[in-house]
């Protein structure tokens, strides 16, 4: 009320109010001029009149609509008019502005525009009427200049006196305001052709018909300008025939699963515009799949073939991931032992190893499908979020290590070096190779190799046959290098022949597997705290005791007693409570935290990680913690957020799925200029990749990190 009271004082003192103001000064010249207009100079008590702010921009400059789009700030007009009740602001149909490279789309007005509202004068109003308006604008060309323009005007109270010039301007502006379909004589139907699921893409259709049922032609370009829509990250539309608009977009991971509402402006070929609002309903006969967090989506054959190739190559690259190193060394030892045997024996080992990999991956795929059908969001490596699974896997790894160290053998002992190789061969049959394949898969799933994230992300949102096919392709890729090594004669001859050296090599690999057990204990510590690690160590002591007893006596009752002891120890010890509280030192990720930083004009780097993900830890310690990246974070004022997926978190799972990823690591870089379009970085980072992405995010419009502005 203060501006209105001040204006009243000025009026009483005989000072003329300022009805025109300029702002947005750039290179010494104002880039926007505002005028307060009305359709009357004097109004009767109880009468409805119109008030508006007429904006005139310099050539090449523009201001923004109520939804600025991917850049800019919405224009605002705040009224202060005692004894007047002012209605909502009326917005003429906006124009679509794009950056020269087409990467940024915004909505606003160039040239001139009049934003206006209807106002009703109180029936008992007396004396001169002081009206003030404050316009908060962002006026942009290649750079953006904020402008705050304060306008004032005095209207008389008495017999109505029209303002001819103001009426002309307001009538012209009103003709540009989109009409509702009913007021324009049209029927609009909005339908959604796919189920609406949080975090997932959706498609829909909008039709515009005249009263007689004939379709109304739509503008061929920039047909839809959407308003800000709760629960929807983005929505676009393109004319697809007379009176038909094809819609597509992406739902927010946090949106409710019910039908969303579409609001926006639809441009007609005749030059008019419709104000459209309504629910995105499913067509008759199409049942929604709201219960499924990740719905199956049919894949086209070419896309599926490409994804299968990515899955195979990703499986091959998994062999270079640190998760698999101990098992690969173990397999290399086993192949060196069998590679010079007869071809049939070598082929049996290769097939057994491949079979173990495929069987375990298909079992994992079946578990994914079962959990997905039950409505759970799962991702690559999800089993490492369960303390019991990590504990049992630690026991299996310990047994492998003790076997390699000679604590126990699966066959009767052999005496003398002459029978050493024969004994080793006998104790490493195809069944052992299959077990090594299973272990390779189990230890590989915490890692996400290049190309693998894209393929598995596609599979986790696809139909059951596609899920099985993609997982099988990953398995074939994982097994391919060693199968080629032993089945290709030219490669086989390059491997050393078996001999007494293998005994020492086997023991060395046992220590490598003990190192893997230490890594698993560290994972359990993140899941269940120190108490959980103590429980795991107690369980492993019992496992070691049972293995030693079998190695010392090798009798049936000893084996049965050892198994019973291990089961009892597991039941007693492997009971885990809530995990430890997050370690302070970084800000935890959330949609609210991202939005808060972006609102401050700061870029955001989100690290989706987990304690059991070795690729994540490698990137964090060698890249994200490097001086080059830390300097870039400070220089761009970027906020680093950490999304820790060590334990189950549905919000993280939905966000991963929204970006077609099935697991960690994932890295998102948000720009204030494009808050709904984060850049997804590759799984394996370099400092240059991160620094370049932060620079692009900070140089976008609306960012305070580097000097650049919206277009």
XYZ file of C-alpha atoms in Angstrom:
711
model
C 0.000 0.000 0.000
C 2.959 2.350 0.453
C 3.336 3.330 -3.252
C -0.386 4.083 -3.461
C -0.293 6.211 -0.302
C 2.808 8.018 -1.558
C 1.093 8.705 -4.899
C -1.943 10.058 -3.073
C 0.321 12.449 -1.141
C 1.966 13.562 -4.400
C -1.449 14.120 -5.974
C -2.556 16.170 -2.998
C 0.640 18.218 -3.302
C -0.066 18.884 -6.986
C 2.782 16.689 -8.355
C 2.109 14.772 -11.584
C 2.502 10.965 -11.277
C 4.878 9.178 -13.622
C 2.824 7.059 -16.055
C 5.813 6.207 -18.285
C 9.235 4.836 -17.278
C 12.228 3.320 -19.034
C 14.755 0.733 -17.870
C 16.991 -2.126 -18.841
C 19.874 0.227 -19.599
C 22.563 -1.292 -21.817
C 25.445 0.685 -23.295
C 23.846 3.841 -21.935
C 20.447 3.305 -23.571
C 17.229 1.931 -22.043
C 15.965 -1.204 -23.792
C 12.369 -1.225 -22.531
C 9.771 1.483 -22.030
C 6.606 0.964 -19.960
C 3.395 2.990 -19.865
C 0.474 2.593 -17.476
C -2.746 2.685 -19.499
C -6.463 2.551 -18.694
C -9.613 2.561 -20.774
C -11.045 5.443 -18.676
C -9.780 8.683 -17.252
C -12.684 8.752 -14.780
C -14.728 5.826 -13.521
C -18.050 5.519 -11.758
C -18.203 3.799 -8.334
C -18.925 0.074 -8.744
C -17.787 0.144 -12.409
C -15.384 -2.375 -13.994
C -12.487 -0.900 -15.921
C -9.270 -2.181 -17.484
C -5.705 -1.374 -16.453
C -2.542 -2.402 -18.261
C 1.190 -1.952 -18.620
C 2.214 -1.287 -22.218
C 5.782 -2.501 -22.849
C 7.830 -1.351 -25.842
C 11.170 -3.080 -26.403
C 14.128 -1.886 -28.459
C 14.706 -3.659 -31.765
C 16.016 -7.194 -31.206
C 15.128 -7.248 -27.485
C 12.342 -9.174 -25.794
C 10.695 -9.868 -22.432
C 9.196 -13.147 -21.199
C 5.778 -14.788 -20.920
C 4.432 -16.293 -17.660
C 6.322 -19.478 -18.605
C 9.700 -18.207 -19.853
C 10.640 -21.634 -21.225
C 14.185 -22.961 -20.951
C 15.698 -19.554 -20.183
C 14.768 -16.214 -18.682
C 12.410 -15.034 -15.954
C 8.654 -14.553 -16.129
C 7.472 -10.955 -16.349
C 5.535 -9.725 -13.303
C 3.155 -6.821 -12.706
C 2.146 -5.953 -9.140
C -0.768 -3.563 -8.640
C -1.310 -1.190 -5.721
C -4.670 0.510 -6.113
C -6.703 1.327 -3.004
C -10.461 0.964 -3.523
C -9.854 -1.142 -6.649
C -10.125 -4.946 -6.827
C -7.751 -6.032 -9.590
C -8.239 -9.403 -11.316
C -5.650 -11.801 -12.755
C -3.209 -10.618 -15.399
C -4.215 -11.297 -18.996
C -1.419 -12.521 -21.270
C -1.506 -12.148 -25.077
C -0.347 -15.231 -26.986
C 3.460 -15.437 -26.720
C 6.083 -15.733 -29.428
C 8.632 -18.543 -29.533
C 12.269 -17.474 -29.361
C 15.187 -19.822 -30.031
C 18.911 -19.450 -29.604
C 20.929 -19.381 -32.855
C 22.016 -22.998 -32.389
C 18.467 -24.094 -31.523
C 19.463 -25.488 -28.136
C 17.374 -23.083 -26.004
C 13.672 -22.323 -26.494
C 11.956 -19.508 -24.628
C 8.549 -17.809 -24.768
C 7.964 -14.067 -24.680
C 7.326 -10.857 -26.586
C 9.403 -8.720 -28.917
C 8.452 -5.284 -30.227
C 5.597 -4.437 -27.878
C 3.002 -6.080 -25.654
C 0.317 -4.951 -23.231
C -0.257 -6.990 -20.074
C -3.577 -6.004 -18.543
C -6.239 -6.911 -15.989
C -9.847 -6.072 -15.204
C -10.463 -4.010 -12.045
C -13.659 -3.139 -10.166
C -14.008 0.155 -8.345
C -15.560 -0.007 -4.895
C -19.193 1.250 -4.865
C -18.408 3.783 -2.137
C -15.220 5.184 -3.691
C -14.714 8.959 -3.546
C -12.157 11.510 -4.712
C -9.167 10.945 -7.045
C -8.030 7.347 -7.425
C -4.279 6.651 -7.188
C -3.133 3.594 -9.174
C 0.434 2.263 -9.161
C 1.977 -0.662 -11.007
C 5.436 -2.190 -10.520
C 6.754 -4.198 -13.477
C 9.595 -6.663 -12.821
C 11.148 -7.590 -16.177
C 14.117 -9.313 -17.743
C 14.779 -7.748 -21.123
C 17.095 -9.772 -23.345
C 18.929 -9.772 -26.637
C 22.288 -11.626 -26.641
C 22.502 -10.485 -23.021
C 19.860 -9.918 -20.355
C 19.238 -6.796 -18.286
C 16.829 -6.776 -15.320
C 14.437 -3.859 -15.109
C 12.148 -2.677 -12.320
C 9.735 -0.023 -13.552
C 7.390 1.819 -11.174
C 4.422 3.549 -12.787
C 1.656 5.717 -11.402
C -1.555 7.307 -12.603
C -4.490 9.180 -11.099
C -8.036 8.418 -12.234
C -11.060 10.490 -11.442
C -14.149 9.128 -9.664
C -17.493 10.233 -11.088
C -19.207 10.086 -14.441
C -17.397 7.666 -16.757
C -14.957 9.299 -19.169
C -13.314 6.961 -21.714
C -9.636 7.118 -22.569
C -9.679 6.664 -26.353
C -6.010 5.826 -26.817
C -5.976 3.462 -23.823
C -9.132 1.723 -25.096
C -7.557 1.139 -28.511
C -4.436 -0.390 -26.979
C -6.411 -2.583 -24.575
C -8.800 -3.797 -27.295
C -5.848 -4.740 -29.497
C -4.209 -6.603 -26.622
C -7.456 -8.387 -25.756
C -7.735 -9.602 -29.351
C -4.339 -11.318 -28.921
C -5.305 -13.133 -25.704
C -5.995 -16.828 -26.407
C -9.679 -17.690 -26.182
C -11.145 -20.728 -24.503
C -12.358 -23.381 -26.977
C -15.997 -22.889 -25.979
C -15.819 -19.116 -26.461
C -14.219 -19.622 -29.889
C -16.739 -22.269 -30.957
C -14.323 -25.228 -30.933
C -14.156 -28.620 -29.265
C -10.803 -29.759 -27.919
C -10.024 -33.311 -26.853
C -6.808 -34.280 -25.094
C -5.813 -37.923 -24.929
C -2.762 -39.797 -23.779
C -1.725 -42.800 -25.845
C 0.716 -44.272 -23.315
C 0.428 -44.863 -19.589
C 1.653 -41.998 -17.418
C 4.390 -43.310 -15.097
C 6.638 -41.106 -12.904
C 10.026 -40.521 -14.496
C 9.039 -42.024 -17.855
C 8.291 -40.565 -21.305
C 4.683 -40.357 -22.456
C 2.873 -39.600 -25.690
C -0.501 -38.055 -26.320
C -2.804 -36.456 -28.843
C -4.805 -33.228 -28.951
C -7.566 -32.622 -31.502
C -9.328 -29.354 -32.370
C -12.696 -29.507 -34.130
C -15.274 -26.943 -35.156
C -18.846 -27.132 -33.944
C -19.838 -29.193 -36.995
C -17.098 -31.765 -36.293
C -14.672 -30.730 -39.058
C -11.022 -30.415 -37.974
C -9.594 -26.916 -37.523
C -6.185 -26.433 -39.224
C -3.367 -25.756 -36.789
C -0.248 -23.662 -37.227
C 2.485 -25.832 -38.791
C 5.222 -24.503 -36.469
C 5.323 -23.587 -32.771
C 1.853 -25.046 -32.460
C 1.981 -25.575 -28.680
C 3.359 -23.250 -26.013
C 2.922 -25.044 -22.668
C 2.498 -23.459 -19.295
C 4.487 -24.693 -16.328
C 2.937 -28.078 -15.593
C 3.087 -29.801 -12.176
C 4.429 -33.340 -12.459
C 5.747 -32.875 -16.023
C 9.386 -32.144 -16.791
C 8.756 -31.207 -20.421
C 6.066 -31.409 -23.073
C 6.168 -30.582 -26.781
C 3.707 -30.711 -29.628
C 3.792 -30.767 -33.389
C 0.942 -30.528 -35.883
C 0.218 -33.956 -37.328
C -2.566 -33.427 -39.821
C -5.624 -31.133 -39.858
C -6.815 -30.401 -36.351
C -4.427 -32.938 -34.811
C -1.512 -32.192 -32.487
C 0.870 -34.958 -31.462
C 2.215 -34.537 -27.927
C 5.202 -36.055 -26.249
C 7.055 -35.330 -23.028
C 8.555 -36.739 -19.861
C 6.978 -37.071 -16.431
C 8.818 -35.860 -13.357
C 10.244 -38.671 -11.176
C 8.344 -37.139 -8.239
C 5.013 -36.738 -10.009
C 1.946 -38.612 -8.764
C 0.891 -41.519 -10.979
C -2.549 -40.069 -11.738
C -3.474 -38.311 -15.004
C -1.653 -34.959 -15.307
C -3.197 -31.779 -16.670
C -2.082 -30.046 -19.834
C -2.289 -26.256 -20.001
C -0.991 -24.022 -22.717
C -1.649 -22.101 -25.915
C -2.419 -23.811 -29.233
C -1.805 -21.702 -32.340
C -4.312 -21.961 -35.192
C -3.474 -21.673 -38.882
C -5.913 -18.740 -39.107
C -3.691 -16.705 -36.796
C -5.803 -17.080 -33.640
C -4.893 -18.983 -30.502
C -6.745 -21.193 -28.048
C -6.190 -21.414 -24.312
C -6.233 -25.160 -23.732
C -6.456 -26.886 -20.384
C -7.512 -30.398 -19.503
C -6.416 -33.797 -18.226
C -4.272 -36.104 -20.336
C -6.782 -38.937 -20.313
C -6.269 -42.414 -21.746
C -8.311 -43.286 -24.836
C -11.194 -45.716 -24.233
C -10.080 -49.322 -23.978
C -6.462 -48.608 -23.014
C -5.892 -49.606 -19.400
C -3.271 -47.666 -17.431
C -0.284 -49.430 -15.865
C 0.032 -47.139 -12.886
C 1.339 -49.839 -10.538
C 4.486 -50.425 -12.566
C 7.315 -48.053 -11.738
C 9.101 -48.954 -14.981
C 6.575 -50.031 -17.616
C 7.509 -52.265 -20.529
C 7.914 -50.384 -23.775
C 8.039 -52.162 -27.110
C 11.325 -51.943 -28.957
C 11.647 -51.624 -32.675
C 13.884 -54.182 -34.342
C 16.665 -51.787 -35.446
C 16.818 -50.195 -31.984
C 16.861 -53.601 -30.321
C 19.678 -54.830 -32.565
C 21.721 -51.775 -31.673
C 21.054 -52.227 -27.952
C 22.075 -55.895 -28.120
C 25.345 -54.867 -29.758
C 25.922 -52.297 -26.992
C 25.144 -54.968 -24.389
C 27.654 -57.391 -25.937
C 30.398 -54.764 -26.164
C 29.607 -53.585 -22.626
C 30.014 -57.175 -21.429
C 33.406 -57.376 -23.163
C 34.484 -54.125 -21.467
C 33.377 -55.480 -18.079
C 36.483 -57.651 -18.228
C 38.540 -54.475 -17.773
C 36.611 -53.297 -14.702
C 38.305 -53.625 -11.289
C 35.336 -55.559 -9.853
C 36.164 -58.549 -12.026
C 39.969 -58.544 -11.700
C 40.257 -61.311 -9.049
C 37.984 -63.692 -10.943
C 39.683 -62.921 -14.244
C 43.050 -63.761 -12.730
C 41.579 -66.981 -11.388
C 40.164 -67.837 -14.794
C 43.451 -67.004 -16.507
C 45.133 -69.470 -14.179
C 42.524 -72.101 -14.962
C 42.822 -71.599 -18.709
C 46.588 -71.711 -18.562
C 46.141 -75.078 -16.872
C 43.773 -76.509 -19.507
C 44.727 -74.710 -22.701
C 47.269 -77.298 -23.787
C 44.948 -80.216 -23.136
C 42.942 -81.889 -25.900
C 40.500 -79.703 -27.812
C 37.429 -81.429 -26.402
C 38.481 -80.762 -22.809
C 39.260 -77.123 -23.554
C 35.911 -76.651 -25.251
C 34.100 -78.209 -22.284
C 35.733 -75.724 -19.898
C 34.918 -72.760 -22.150
C 31.297 -73.858 -22.505
C 30.992 -74.445 -18.770
C 32.389 -70.980 -18.001
C 30.007 -69.394 -20.531
C 27.122 -71.451 -19.190
C 27.791 -70.287 -15.637
C 27.808 -66.673 -16.772
C 24.617 -66.997 -18.839
C 22.750 -68.949 -16.154
C 23.550 -66.411 -13.456
C 22.708 -63.414 -15.658
C 19.411 -64.921 -16.761
C 18.602 -65.677 -13.124
C 19.381 -62.043 -12.335
C 17.111 -60.949 -15.199
C 14.318 -63.142 -13.832
C 14.742 -61.522 -10.415
C 14.539 -58.080 -12.024
C 11.317 -59.004 -13.825
C 9.781 -60.448 -10.659
C 10.627 -57.384 -8.579
C 9.421 -55.059 -11.330
C 6.117 -56.927 -11.547
C 5.755 -56.460 -7.800
C 6.115 -52.687 -8.264
C 9.716 -52.310 -7.024
C 12.257 -50.086 -8.757
C 15.514 -51.996 -9.249
C 18.732 -51.292 -11.070
C 22.026 -52.853 -12.087
C 23.770 -54.078 -8.923
C 20.621 -53.830 -6.783
C 21.512 -57.030 -4.892
C 24.501 -55.277 -3.289
C 22.030 -53.090 -1.393
C 21.107 -56.131 0.735
C 23.444 -56.838 3.702
C 22.532 -60.558 3.717
C 23.548 -60.977 0.062
C 26.888 -59.231 0.660
C 27.510 -61.458 3.691
C 26.783 -64.709 1.855
C 28.898 -63.605 -1.097
C 31.746 -62.877 1.322
C 31.470 -66.449 2.584
C 31.622 -67.829 -0.968
C 34.668 -65.699 -1.815
C 36.389 -66.869 1.381
C 35.756 -70.497 0.439
C 37.275 -69.907 -3.007
C 40.299 -68.254 -1.388
C 40.826 -71.055 1.166
C 40.564 -73.623 -1.586
C 43.277 -71.865 -3.588
C 45.465 -71.543 -0.495
C 45.280 -75.303 0.035
C 43.209 -75.330 3.226
C 40.898 -77.883 1.630
C 40.539 -79.717 -1.711
C 37.461 -81.080 -3.427
C 39.249 -84.343 -4.324
C 41.392 -86.875 -2.455
C 44.967 -85.668 -1.933
C 47.738 -86.512 -4.394
C 51.322 -87.171 -3.358
C 54.407 -86.182 -5.291
C 55.092 -83.480 -7.853
C 54.593 -85.937 -10.675
C 50.881 -86.055 -9.989
C 50.515 -82.364 -9.082
C 49.200 -81.230 -12.439
C 46.858 -84.204 -12.688
C 45.435 -83.456 -9.263
C 44.983 -79.809 -10.095
C 43.290 -80.703 -13.374
C 40.987 -83.146 -11.607
C 39.986 -80.579 -9.005
C 39.212 -77.973 -11.654
C 36.643 -79.666 -13.855
C 33.881 -78.068 -15.880
C 31.772 -77.680 -12.752
C 34.497 -75.488 -11.281
C 34.604 -73.427 -14.499
C 30.838 -72.909 -14.303
C 31.209 -71.735 -10.696
C 33.884 -69.279 -11.762
C 31.461 -67.928 -14.374
C 28.813 -67.408 -11.709
C 31.318 -65.667 -9.436
C 32.449 -63.432 -12.309
C 28.866 -62.242 -12.832
C 28.228 -61.697 -9.140
C 31.340 -59.575 -8.752
C 30.797 -57.758 -12.063
C 27.331 -56.369 -11.305
C 28.528 -53.497 -9.055
C 30.461 -52.133 -12.047
C 28.992 -50.234 -14.963
C 31.235 -50.339 -18.005
C 31.031 -47.912 -20.928
C 28.105 -48.767 -23.263
C 26.655 -51.082 -20.615
C 24.627 -48.385 -18.852
C 22.759 -47.471 -22.041
C 21.961 -51.087 -22.908
C 20.871 -52.163 -19.431
C 18.920 -48.923 -18.926
C 16.982 -49.739 -22.100
C 16.391 -53.296 -20.892
C 15.082 -52.290 -17.456
C 12.275 -50.321 -19.146
C 11.488 -52.918 -21.830
C 9.431 -56.076 -22.163
C 10.453 -59.376 -20.546
C 11.901 -60.964 -23.740
C 14.031 -57.864 -24.329
C 15.308 -57.938 -20.737
C 16.354 -61.578 -21.129
C 17.956 -60.923 -24.531
C 19.985 -57.951 -23.283
C 21.230 -59.801 -20.194
C 22.186 -62.781 -22.363
C 24.120 -60.459 -24.692
C 25.992 -59.016 -21.705
C 26.885 -62.557 -20.624
C 28.190 -63.523 -24.051
C 30.315 -60.380 -24.089
C 31.709 -61.122 -20.627
C 32.675 -64.671 -21.647
C 33.929 -63.811 -25.144
C 37.568 -62.816 -24.438
C 38.485 -66.006 -22.565
C 36.554 -68.235 -24.918
C 38.474 -66.710 -27.828
C 41.711 -67.173 -25.900
C 41.317 -70.917 -25.487
C 39.432 -71.790 -28.657
C 41.604 -69.907 -31.176
C 44.688 -72.075 -31.821
C 47.020 -69.165 -32.553
C 46.259 -67.606 -29.181
C 46.401 -70.841 -27.218
C 50.032 -71.461 -28.139
C 51.078 -68.188 -26.526
C 50.015 -69.277 -23.029
C 52.585 -70.947 -20.728
C 52.432 -74.695 -20.218
C 51.225 -76.041 -16.863
C 53.813 -77.052 -14.308
C 54.875 -76.761 -10.683
C 54.760 -72.949 -10.922
C 50.979 -73.210 -10.913
C 50.861 -74.139 -7.235
C 52.442 -70.823 -6.220
C 50.263 -68.936 -8.694
C 47.170 -70.546 -7.246
C 48.114 -69.485 -3.714
C 48.791 -65.923 -4.860
C 45.301 -65.786 -6.364
C 43.927 -66.934 -3.022
C 45.274 -63.747 -1.447
C 43.696 -61.710 -4.270
C 40.323 -63.190 -3.372
C 40.914 -62.382 0.305
C 41.325 -58.779 -0.840
C 37.922 -59.059 -2.507
C 36.494 -60.245 0.821
C 37.905 -57.110 2.467
C 36.164 -54.982 -0.169
C 32.871 -56.761 0.545
C 33.340 -56.142 4.280
C 33.750 -52.428 3.513
C 30.476 -52.495 1.554
C 28.724 -54.131 4.492
C 30.113 -51.443 6.771
C 28.382 -48.806 4.669
C 25.142 -50.818 4.746
C 25.052 -51.979 8.373
C 27.775 -50.102 10.264
C 30.514 -51.443 12.534
C 28.146 -53.890 14.231
C 27.362 -55.401 10.844
C 31.059 -55.870 10.024
C 31.648 -57.598 13.376
C 28.762 -59.967 12.684
C 30.164 -60.706 9.227
C 33.645 -61.452 10.596
C 32.189 -63.833 13.183
C 30.320 -65.633 10.413
C 33.453 -65.847 8.250
C 35.413 -67.362 11.154
C 32.862 -70.179 11.312
C 33.034 -70.621 7.510
C 36.831 -70.833 7.736
C 36.627 -73.343 10.574
C 34.264 -75.586 8.620
C 36.530 -75.438 5.545
C 39.612 -76.291 7.635
C 37.825 -79.233 9.271
C 36.832 -80.627 5.879
C 40.391 -80.189 4.623
C 41.842 -81.967 7.654
C 39.506 -84.983 7.860
C 37.468 -85.128 4.617
C 34.734 -87.317 6.048
C 30.996 -87.175 5.506
C 30.061 -86.450 9.139
C 32.625 -83.636 9.243
C 31.111 -82.068 6.127
C 27.564 -82.367 7.484
C 28.581 -80.910 10.845
C 30.431 -78.058 9.158
C 27.436 -77.170 6.989
C 25.126 -77.237 10.008
C 27.539 -75.016 11.943
C 27.734 -72.498 9.082
C 23.924 -72.356 8.763
C 23.527 -71.866 12.517
C 26.149 -69.132 12.540
C 24.409 -67.383 9.631
C 21.040 -67.487 11.393
C 22.510 -66.086 14.605
C 25.055 -63.586 13.266
C 23.636 -62.280 10.010
C 20.910 -60.124 11.471
C 21.356 -56.508 10.519
C 19.694 -53.397 11.831
C 19.411 -49.969 10.205
C 22.493 -48.694 8.452
C 24.716 -45.903 9.758
C 23.838 -42.269 9.273
C 25.331 -40.624 6.181
C 28.818 -39.279 6.695
C 28.804 -35.451 6.681
C 31.028 -33.540 4.286
C 28.823 -33.189 1.228
C 25.273 -32.114 0.526
C 22.858 -34.924 -0.205
C 20.989 -34.903 -3.493
C 17.293 -34.164 -3.737
C 15.115 -32.464 -6.329
C 14.633 -29.611 -3.864
C 18.399 -29.179 -3.424
C 18.871 -29.044 -7.209
C 16.063 -26.516 -7.620
C 17.413 -24.371 -4.777
C 20.884 -24.085 -6.319
C 19.514 -23.442 -9.813
C 17.278 -20.692 -8.449
C 20.448 -19.047 -7.103
C 21.933 -19.129 -10.611
C 24.420 -21.883 -9.728
C 25.149 -24.931 -11.913
C 24.739 -28.321 -10.226
C 26.835 -31.480 -10.564
C 25.101 -34.586 -9.182
C 27.178 -37.686 -8.438
C 24.989 -40.822 -8.373
C 27.201 -43.293 -6.537
C 27.286 -46.252 -4.143
C 29.863 -47.702 -1.752
C 29.790 -51.009 -3.635
C 30.479 -49.362 -7.021
C 34.225 -49.495 -7.735
C 33.824 -47.447 -10.915
C 32.156 -44.738 -8.817
C 34.955 -44.707 -6.262
C 37.606 -44.628 -8.974
C 35.957 -41.588 -10.595
C 35.516 -39.825 -7.259
C 39.108 -40.255 -6.107
C 40.909 -39.716 -9.399
C 38.644 -37.173 -11.141
C 36.077 -35.461 -8.898
C 38.623 -34.948 -6.110
C 41.305 -33.681 -8.504
C 42.565 -30.121 -8.235
C 41.412 -29.388 -11.787
C 37.765 -30.336 -11.080
C 37.692 -28.749 -7.624
C 39.018 -25.520 -9.132
C 36.309 -25.633 -11.818
C 33.623 -26.144 -9.156
C 34.832 -23.053 -7.336
C 35.273 -20.975 -10.480
C 31.763 -21.717 -11.755
C 30.186 -21.612 -8.280
C 28.745 -25.039 -9.030
C 27.073 -27.085 -6.305
C 28.185 -30.711 -5.943
C 25.388 -33.015 -4.739
C 25.816 -36.703 -3.941
C 23.023 -39.230 -4.530
C 24.125 -42.245 -2.475
C 22.479 -45.451 -3.727
C 24.352 -47.753 -1.351
C 21.013 -48.484 0.282
C 17.697 -48.600 -1.553
C 16.253 -45.230 -2.467
C 13.165 -45.141 -4.738
C 13.773 -41.488 -5.669
C 17.263 -42.295 -6.960
C 15.948 -45.359 -8.808
C 13.273 -43.268 -10.530
C 15.795 -40.611 -11.532
C 18.150 -43.222 -12.975
C 15.254 -44.673 -14.966
C 14.222 -41.215 -16.158
C 17.632 -40.893 -17.806
C 17.568 -44.443 -19.237
C 20.141 -45.717 -16.751
C 19.805 -48.888 -14.730
C 22.572 -48.298 -12.209
C 25.437 -46.180 -10.984
C 27.643 -44.378 -11.722
C 25.658 -41.587 -13.329
C 26.642 -37.938 -13.465
C 24.229 -35.082 -14.244
C 25.239 -31.472 -14.842
C 22.372 -28.969 -14.544
C 22.455 -25.449 -15.954
C 20.209 -22.643 -14.636
C 19.424 -21.926 -18.290
C 18.099 -25.455 -18.896
C 16.925 -26.750 -15.508
C 14.897 -29.572 -17.071
C 17.615 -30.767 -19.469
C 20.688 -31.888 -17.512
C 23.727 -33.101 -19.412
C 24.485 -36.786 -18.767
C 28.223 -37.495 -18.524
C 29.811 -40.865 -19.411
C 30.339 -43.589 -16.791
C 34.132 -43.266 -16.904
C 35.131 -39.664 -16.311
C 38.119 -37.528 -17.088
C 38.846 -34.128 -15.576
C 38.466 -32.489 -18.994
C 34.976 -33.969 -19.455
C 33.777 -32.621 -16.094
C 35.427 -29.205 -16.452
C 33.995 -28.722 -19.949
C 30.488 -29.684 -18.800
C 30.664 -27.262 -15.852
C 31.810 -24.517 -18.203
C 28.865 -25.111 -20.534
C 26.423 -25.115 -17.623
C 27.870 -21.949 -16.110
C 27.885 -20.041 -19.391
C 24.167 -20.584 -19.938
C 21.558 -17.895 -19.362
C 20.505 -17.217 -15.822
C 23.755 -18.550 -14.355
C 25.904 -16.524 -12.020
C 28.915 -18.757 -12.603
C 30.341 -17.324 -15.842
C 29.435 -14.222 -17.800
C 26.749 -15.129 -20.302
C 23.038 -14.542 -20.617
C 19.858 -15.851 -22.167
C 19.259 -15.318 -25.798
